[in-house]
mmCIF file of C-alpha atoms in Angstrom:
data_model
loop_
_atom_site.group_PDB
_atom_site.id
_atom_site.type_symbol
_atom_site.label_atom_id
_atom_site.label_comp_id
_atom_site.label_asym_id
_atom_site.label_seq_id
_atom_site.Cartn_x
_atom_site.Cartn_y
_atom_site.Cartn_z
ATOM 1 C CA UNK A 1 -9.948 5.439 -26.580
ATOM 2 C CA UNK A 2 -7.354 3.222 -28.434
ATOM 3 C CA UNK A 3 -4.759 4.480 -27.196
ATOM 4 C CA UNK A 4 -5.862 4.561 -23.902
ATOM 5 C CA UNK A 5 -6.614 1.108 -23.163
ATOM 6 C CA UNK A 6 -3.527 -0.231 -24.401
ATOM 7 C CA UNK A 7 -1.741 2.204 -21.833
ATOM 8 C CA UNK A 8 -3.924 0.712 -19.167
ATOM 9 C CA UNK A 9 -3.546 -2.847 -19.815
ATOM 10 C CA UNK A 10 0.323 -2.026 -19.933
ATOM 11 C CA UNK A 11 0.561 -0.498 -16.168
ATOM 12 C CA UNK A 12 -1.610 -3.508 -14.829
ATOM 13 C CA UNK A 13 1.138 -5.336 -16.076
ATOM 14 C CA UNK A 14 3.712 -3.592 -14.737
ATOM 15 C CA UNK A 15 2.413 -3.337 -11.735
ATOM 16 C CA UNK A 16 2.028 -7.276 -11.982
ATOM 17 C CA UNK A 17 5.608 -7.499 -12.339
ATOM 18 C CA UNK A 18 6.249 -5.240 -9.796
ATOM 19 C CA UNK A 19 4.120 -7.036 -7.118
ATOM 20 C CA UNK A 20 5.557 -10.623 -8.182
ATOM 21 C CA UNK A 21 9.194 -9.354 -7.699
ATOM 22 C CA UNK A 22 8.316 -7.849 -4.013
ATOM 23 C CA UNK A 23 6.807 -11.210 -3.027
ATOM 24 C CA UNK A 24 9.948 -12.648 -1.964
ATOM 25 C CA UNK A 25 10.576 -9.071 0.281
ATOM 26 C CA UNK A 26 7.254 -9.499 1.358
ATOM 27 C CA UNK A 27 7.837 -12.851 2.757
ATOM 28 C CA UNK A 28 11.210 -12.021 4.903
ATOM 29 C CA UNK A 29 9.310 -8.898 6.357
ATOM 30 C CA UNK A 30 6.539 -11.491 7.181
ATOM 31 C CA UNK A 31 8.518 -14.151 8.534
ATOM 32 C CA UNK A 32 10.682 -11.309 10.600
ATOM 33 C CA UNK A 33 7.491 -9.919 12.506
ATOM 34 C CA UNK A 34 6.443 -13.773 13.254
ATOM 35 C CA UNK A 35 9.861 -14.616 14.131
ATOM 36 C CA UNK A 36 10.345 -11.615 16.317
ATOM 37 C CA UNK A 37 6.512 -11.862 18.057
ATOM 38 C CA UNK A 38 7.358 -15.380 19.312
ATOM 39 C CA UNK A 39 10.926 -14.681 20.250
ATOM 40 C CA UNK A 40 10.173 -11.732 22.056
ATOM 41 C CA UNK A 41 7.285 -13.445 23.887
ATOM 42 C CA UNK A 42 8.627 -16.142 25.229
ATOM 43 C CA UNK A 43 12.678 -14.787 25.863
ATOM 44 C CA UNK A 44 12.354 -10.979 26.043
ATOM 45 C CA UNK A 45 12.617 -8.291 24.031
ATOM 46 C CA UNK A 46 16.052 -7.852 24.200
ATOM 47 C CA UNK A 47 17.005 -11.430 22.839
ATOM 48 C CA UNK A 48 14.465 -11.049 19.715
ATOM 49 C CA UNK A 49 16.392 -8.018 18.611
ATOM 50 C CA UNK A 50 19.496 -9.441 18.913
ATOM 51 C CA UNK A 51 18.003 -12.314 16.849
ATOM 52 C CA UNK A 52 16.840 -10.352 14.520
ATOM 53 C CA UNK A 53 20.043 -8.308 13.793
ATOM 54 C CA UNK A 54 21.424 -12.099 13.170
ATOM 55 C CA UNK A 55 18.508 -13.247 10.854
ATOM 56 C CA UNK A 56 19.558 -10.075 8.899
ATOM 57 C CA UNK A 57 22.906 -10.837 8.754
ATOM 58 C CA UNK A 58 22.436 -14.172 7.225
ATOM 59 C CA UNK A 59 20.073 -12.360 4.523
ATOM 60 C CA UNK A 60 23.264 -10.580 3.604
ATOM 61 C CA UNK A 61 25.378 -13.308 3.384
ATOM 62 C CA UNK A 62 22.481 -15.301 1.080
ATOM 63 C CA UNK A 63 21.516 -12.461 -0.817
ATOM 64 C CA UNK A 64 24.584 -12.540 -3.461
ATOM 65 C CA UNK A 65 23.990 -16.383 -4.334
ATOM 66 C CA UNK A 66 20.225 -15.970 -4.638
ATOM 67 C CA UNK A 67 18.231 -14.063 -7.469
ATOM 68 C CA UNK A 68 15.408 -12.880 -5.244
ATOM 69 C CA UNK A 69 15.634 -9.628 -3.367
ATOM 70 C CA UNK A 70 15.325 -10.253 -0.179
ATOM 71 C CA UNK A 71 16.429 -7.491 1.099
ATOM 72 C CA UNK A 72 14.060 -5.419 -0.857
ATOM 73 C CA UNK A 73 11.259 -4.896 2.045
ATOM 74 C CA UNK A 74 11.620 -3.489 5.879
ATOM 75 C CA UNK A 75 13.637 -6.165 7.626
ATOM 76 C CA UNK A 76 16.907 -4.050 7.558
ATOM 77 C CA UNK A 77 14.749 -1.389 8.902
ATOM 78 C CA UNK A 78 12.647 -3.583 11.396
ATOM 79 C CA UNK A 79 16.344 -5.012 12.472
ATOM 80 C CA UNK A 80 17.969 -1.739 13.662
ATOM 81 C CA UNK A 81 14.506 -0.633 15.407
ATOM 82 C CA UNK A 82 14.567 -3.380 17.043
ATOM 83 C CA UNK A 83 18.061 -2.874 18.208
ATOM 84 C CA UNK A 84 17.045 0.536 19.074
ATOM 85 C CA UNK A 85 14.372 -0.727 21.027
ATOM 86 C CA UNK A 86 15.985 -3.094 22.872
ATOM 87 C CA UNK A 87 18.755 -0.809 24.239
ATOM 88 C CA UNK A 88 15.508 1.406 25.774
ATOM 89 C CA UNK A 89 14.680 -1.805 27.179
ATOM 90 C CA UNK A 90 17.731 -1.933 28.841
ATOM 91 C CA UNK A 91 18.533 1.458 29.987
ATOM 92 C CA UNK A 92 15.070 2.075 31.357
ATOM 93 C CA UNK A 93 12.902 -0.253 33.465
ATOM 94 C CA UNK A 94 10.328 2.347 34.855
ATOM 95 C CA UNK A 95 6.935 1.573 33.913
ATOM 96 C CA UNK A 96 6.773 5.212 32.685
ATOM 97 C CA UNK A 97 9.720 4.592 31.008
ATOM 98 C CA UNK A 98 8.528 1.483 29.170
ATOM 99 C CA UNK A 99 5.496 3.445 27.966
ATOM 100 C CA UNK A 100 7.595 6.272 27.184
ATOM 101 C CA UNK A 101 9.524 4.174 24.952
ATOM 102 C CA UNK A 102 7.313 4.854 21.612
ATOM 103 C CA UNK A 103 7.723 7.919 22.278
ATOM 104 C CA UNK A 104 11.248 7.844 21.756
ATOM 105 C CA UNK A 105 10.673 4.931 18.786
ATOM 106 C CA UNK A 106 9.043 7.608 17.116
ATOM 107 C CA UNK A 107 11.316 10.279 17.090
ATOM 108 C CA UNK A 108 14.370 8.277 16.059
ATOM 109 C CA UNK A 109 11.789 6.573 12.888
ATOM 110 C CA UNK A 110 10.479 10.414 12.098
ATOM 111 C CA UNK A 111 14.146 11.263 11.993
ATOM 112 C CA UNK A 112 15.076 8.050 9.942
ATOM 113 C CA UNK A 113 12.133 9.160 7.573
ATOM 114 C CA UNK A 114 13.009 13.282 7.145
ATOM 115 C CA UNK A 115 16.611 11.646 6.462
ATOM 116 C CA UNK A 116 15.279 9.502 3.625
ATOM 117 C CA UNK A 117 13.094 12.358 2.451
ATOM 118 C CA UNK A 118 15.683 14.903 2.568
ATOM 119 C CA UNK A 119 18.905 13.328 1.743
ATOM 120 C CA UNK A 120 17.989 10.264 0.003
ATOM 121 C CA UNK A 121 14.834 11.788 -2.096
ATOM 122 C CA UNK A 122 13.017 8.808 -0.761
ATOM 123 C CA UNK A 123 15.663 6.519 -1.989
ATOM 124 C CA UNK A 124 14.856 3.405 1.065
ATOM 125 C CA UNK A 125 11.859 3.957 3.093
ATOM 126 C CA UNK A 126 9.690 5.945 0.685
ATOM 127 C CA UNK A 127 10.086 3.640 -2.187
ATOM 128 C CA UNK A 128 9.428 0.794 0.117
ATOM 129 C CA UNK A 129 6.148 2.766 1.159
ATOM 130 C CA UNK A 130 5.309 2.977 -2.307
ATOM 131 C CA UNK A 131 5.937 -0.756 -3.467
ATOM 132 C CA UNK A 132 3.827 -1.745 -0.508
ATOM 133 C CA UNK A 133 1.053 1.099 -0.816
ATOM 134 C CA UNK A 134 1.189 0.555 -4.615
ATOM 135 C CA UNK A 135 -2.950 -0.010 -3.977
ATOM 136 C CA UNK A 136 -3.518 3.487 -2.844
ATOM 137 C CA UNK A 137 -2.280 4.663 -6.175
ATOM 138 C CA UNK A 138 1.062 5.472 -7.664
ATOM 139 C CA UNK A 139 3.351 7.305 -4.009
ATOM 140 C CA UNK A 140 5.912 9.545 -4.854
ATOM 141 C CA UNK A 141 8.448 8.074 -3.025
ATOM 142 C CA UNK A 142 10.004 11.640 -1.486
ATOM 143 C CA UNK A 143 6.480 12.608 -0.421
ATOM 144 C CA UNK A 144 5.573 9.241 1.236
ATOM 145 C CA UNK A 145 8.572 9.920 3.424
ATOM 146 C CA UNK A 146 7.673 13.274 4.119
ATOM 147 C CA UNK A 147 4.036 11.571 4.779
ATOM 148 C CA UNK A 148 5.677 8.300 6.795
ATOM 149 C CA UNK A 149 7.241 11.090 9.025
ATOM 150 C CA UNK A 150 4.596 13.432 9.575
ATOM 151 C CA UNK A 151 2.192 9.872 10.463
ATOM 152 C CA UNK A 152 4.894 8.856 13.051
ATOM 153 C CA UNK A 153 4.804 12.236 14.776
ATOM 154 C CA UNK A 154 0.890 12.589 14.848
ATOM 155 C CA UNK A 155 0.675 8.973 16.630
ATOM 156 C CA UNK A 156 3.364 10.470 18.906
ATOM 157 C CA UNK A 157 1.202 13.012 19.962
ATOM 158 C CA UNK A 158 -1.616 10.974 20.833
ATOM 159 C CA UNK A 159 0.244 8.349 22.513
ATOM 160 C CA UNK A 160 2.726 10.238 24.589
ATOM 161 C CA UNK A 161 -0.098 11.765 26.787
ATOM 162 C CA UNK A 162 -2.039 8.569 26.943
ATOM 163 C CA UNK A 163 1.521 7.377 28.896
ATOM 164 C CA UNK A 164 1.014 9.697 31.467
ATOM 165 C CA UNK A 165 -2.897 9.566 32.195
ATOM 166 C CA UNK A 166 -3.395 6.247 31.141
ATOM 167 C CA UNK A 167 -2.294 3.242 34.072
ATOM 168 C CA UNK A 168 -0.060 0.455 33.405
ATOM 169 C CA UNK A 169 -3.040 -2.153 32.334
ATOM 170 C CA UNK A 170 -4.803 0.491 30.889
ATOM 171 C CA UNK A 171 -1.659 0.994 28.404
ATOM 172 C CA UNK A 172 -0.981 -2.378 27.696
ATOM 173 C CA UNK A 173 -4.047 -2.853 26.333
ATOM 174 C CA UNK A 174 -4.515 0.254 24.370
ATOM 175 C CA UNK A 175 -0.424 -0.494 22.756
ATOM 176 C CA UNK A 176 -1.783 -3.950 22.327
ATOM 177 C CA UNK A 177 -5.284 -3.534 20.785
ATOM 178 C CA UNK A 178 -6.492 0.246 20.600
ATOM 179 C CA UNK A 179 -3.610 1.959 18.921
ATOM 180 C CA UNK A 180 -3.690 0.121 15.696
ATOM 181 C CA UNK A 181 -6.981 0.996 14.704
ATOM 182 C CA UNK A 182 -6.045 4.470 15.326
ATOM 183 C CA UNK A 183 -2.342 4.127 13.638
ATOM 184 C CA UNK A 184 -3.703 2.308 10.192
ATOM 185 C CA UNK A 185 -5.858 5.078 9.033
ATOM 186 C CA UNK A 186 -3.466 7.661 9.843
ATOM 187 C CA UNK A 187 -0.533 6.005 7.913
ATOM 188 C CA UNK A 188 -3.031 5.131 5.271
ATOM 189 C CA UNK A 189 -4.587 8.794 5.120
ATOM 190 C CA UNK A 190 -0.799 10.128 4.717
ATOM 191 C CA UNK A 191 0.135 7.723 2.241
ATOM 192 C CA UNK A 192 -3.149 8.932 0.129
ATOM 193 C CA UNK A 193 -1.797 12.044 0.348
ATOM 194 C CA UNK A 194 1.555 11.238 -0.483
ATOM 195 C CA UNK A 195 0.451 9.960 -4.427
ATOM 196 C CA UNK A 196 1.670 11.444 -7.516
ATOM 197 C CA UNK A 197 0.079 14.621 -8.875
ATOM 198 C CA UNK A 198 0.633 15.477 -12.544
ATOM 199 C CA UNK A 199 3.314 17.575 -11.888
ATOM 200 C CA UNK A 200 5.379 14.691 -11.067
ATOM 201 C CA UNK A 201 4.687 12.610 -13.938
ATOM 202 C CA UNK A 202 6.105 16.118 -15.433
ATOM 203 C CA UNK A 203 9.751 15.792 -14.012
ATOM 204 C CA UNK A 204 10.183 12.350 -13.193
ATOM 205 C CA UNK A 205 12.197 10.230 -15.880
ATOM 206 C CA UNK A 206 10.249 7.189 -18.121
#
């Protein structure tokens, strides 16, 4: 029992620490899906994601003379998505093409994930999974991208039909208001899954 509390006390503080560091990561990622909502609302999709791949630029520039990560959370990430997204903007002005297009979003992020899973061990996107998820438990980082892929594909196969049956109006509102409460639990179920078992504690370094 002594020995166990001590431990305890000791990972609530690292995890204190861990949680005040991300806070400036948090932040950017914050103020990039404000700054990219408004932007994209009022000039167009096209000319947020080109802002955005600027805003990130900047952060690179900054990030050497500051002593905050800021480049710790998913604005890289959000950036080239967006870039992505906005050349499918571009190249395809169908409405079935426009619904279509997170269809396509998810099969370049699934591949971005199995890439970080496979190649990287969960090197970018899974430890950013597990610094955000940190509530859910302790994520291996390999297995969250495993799990952040697997998520992205299963919320491709619901939506990808629903572009098809579903009308224009009847989309917008279900991409606007619907699909979240169906994508959160999903991502959150996979990210519960993704947590460390014992055997990891086994192999993975103090």
């Amino acid at each position: 029992m002594t020995e166990v509390e001590p431990n305890k006390a000791e990972r609530q503080r690292e995890i204190l620490a861990r949680q005040k560091a991300l806070r400036p990561s948090i932040i950017v990622d914050i103020s990039f899906g404000i700054l990219f909502f408004f932007i994209a609302r009022e000039f167009g999709l096209v000319t947020a994601a080109l802002t955005g791949a600027g805003a990130t630029a900047v952060l690179f520039m900054v990030q050497p003379f500051v002593k905050w990560d800021l480049l710790g959370g998913f604005a890289v990430f959000g950036a080239a998505m967006s870039l992505i997204s906005a050349g499918l903007a571009l190249g395809f002005q169908t409405d079935l093409a426009v619904k279509l297009k997170g269809t396509w979003m998810a099969i370049i992020g699934a591949g971005f994930s199995l890439f970080d899973a496979i190649v990287l061990n969960g090197g970018y996107l899974g430890k950013r999974m597990a610094m955000y998820m940190e509530g859910l438990g302790r994520l291996n980082p390999k297995r969250a991208s495993f799990a952040l892929a697997g998520a992205t594909l299963l919320l491709m196969g619901i939506d990808t039909p629903l572009a098809f049956i579903l009308t224009t109006d009847q989309w917008i509102w279900y991409n606007s208001v619907f699909d979240m409460f169906i994508a959160i639990p999903i991502i959150l179920g996979a990210m519960y899954l993704a947590r460390e078992r014992p055997d990891d504690q086994q192999t993975e370094p103090e």
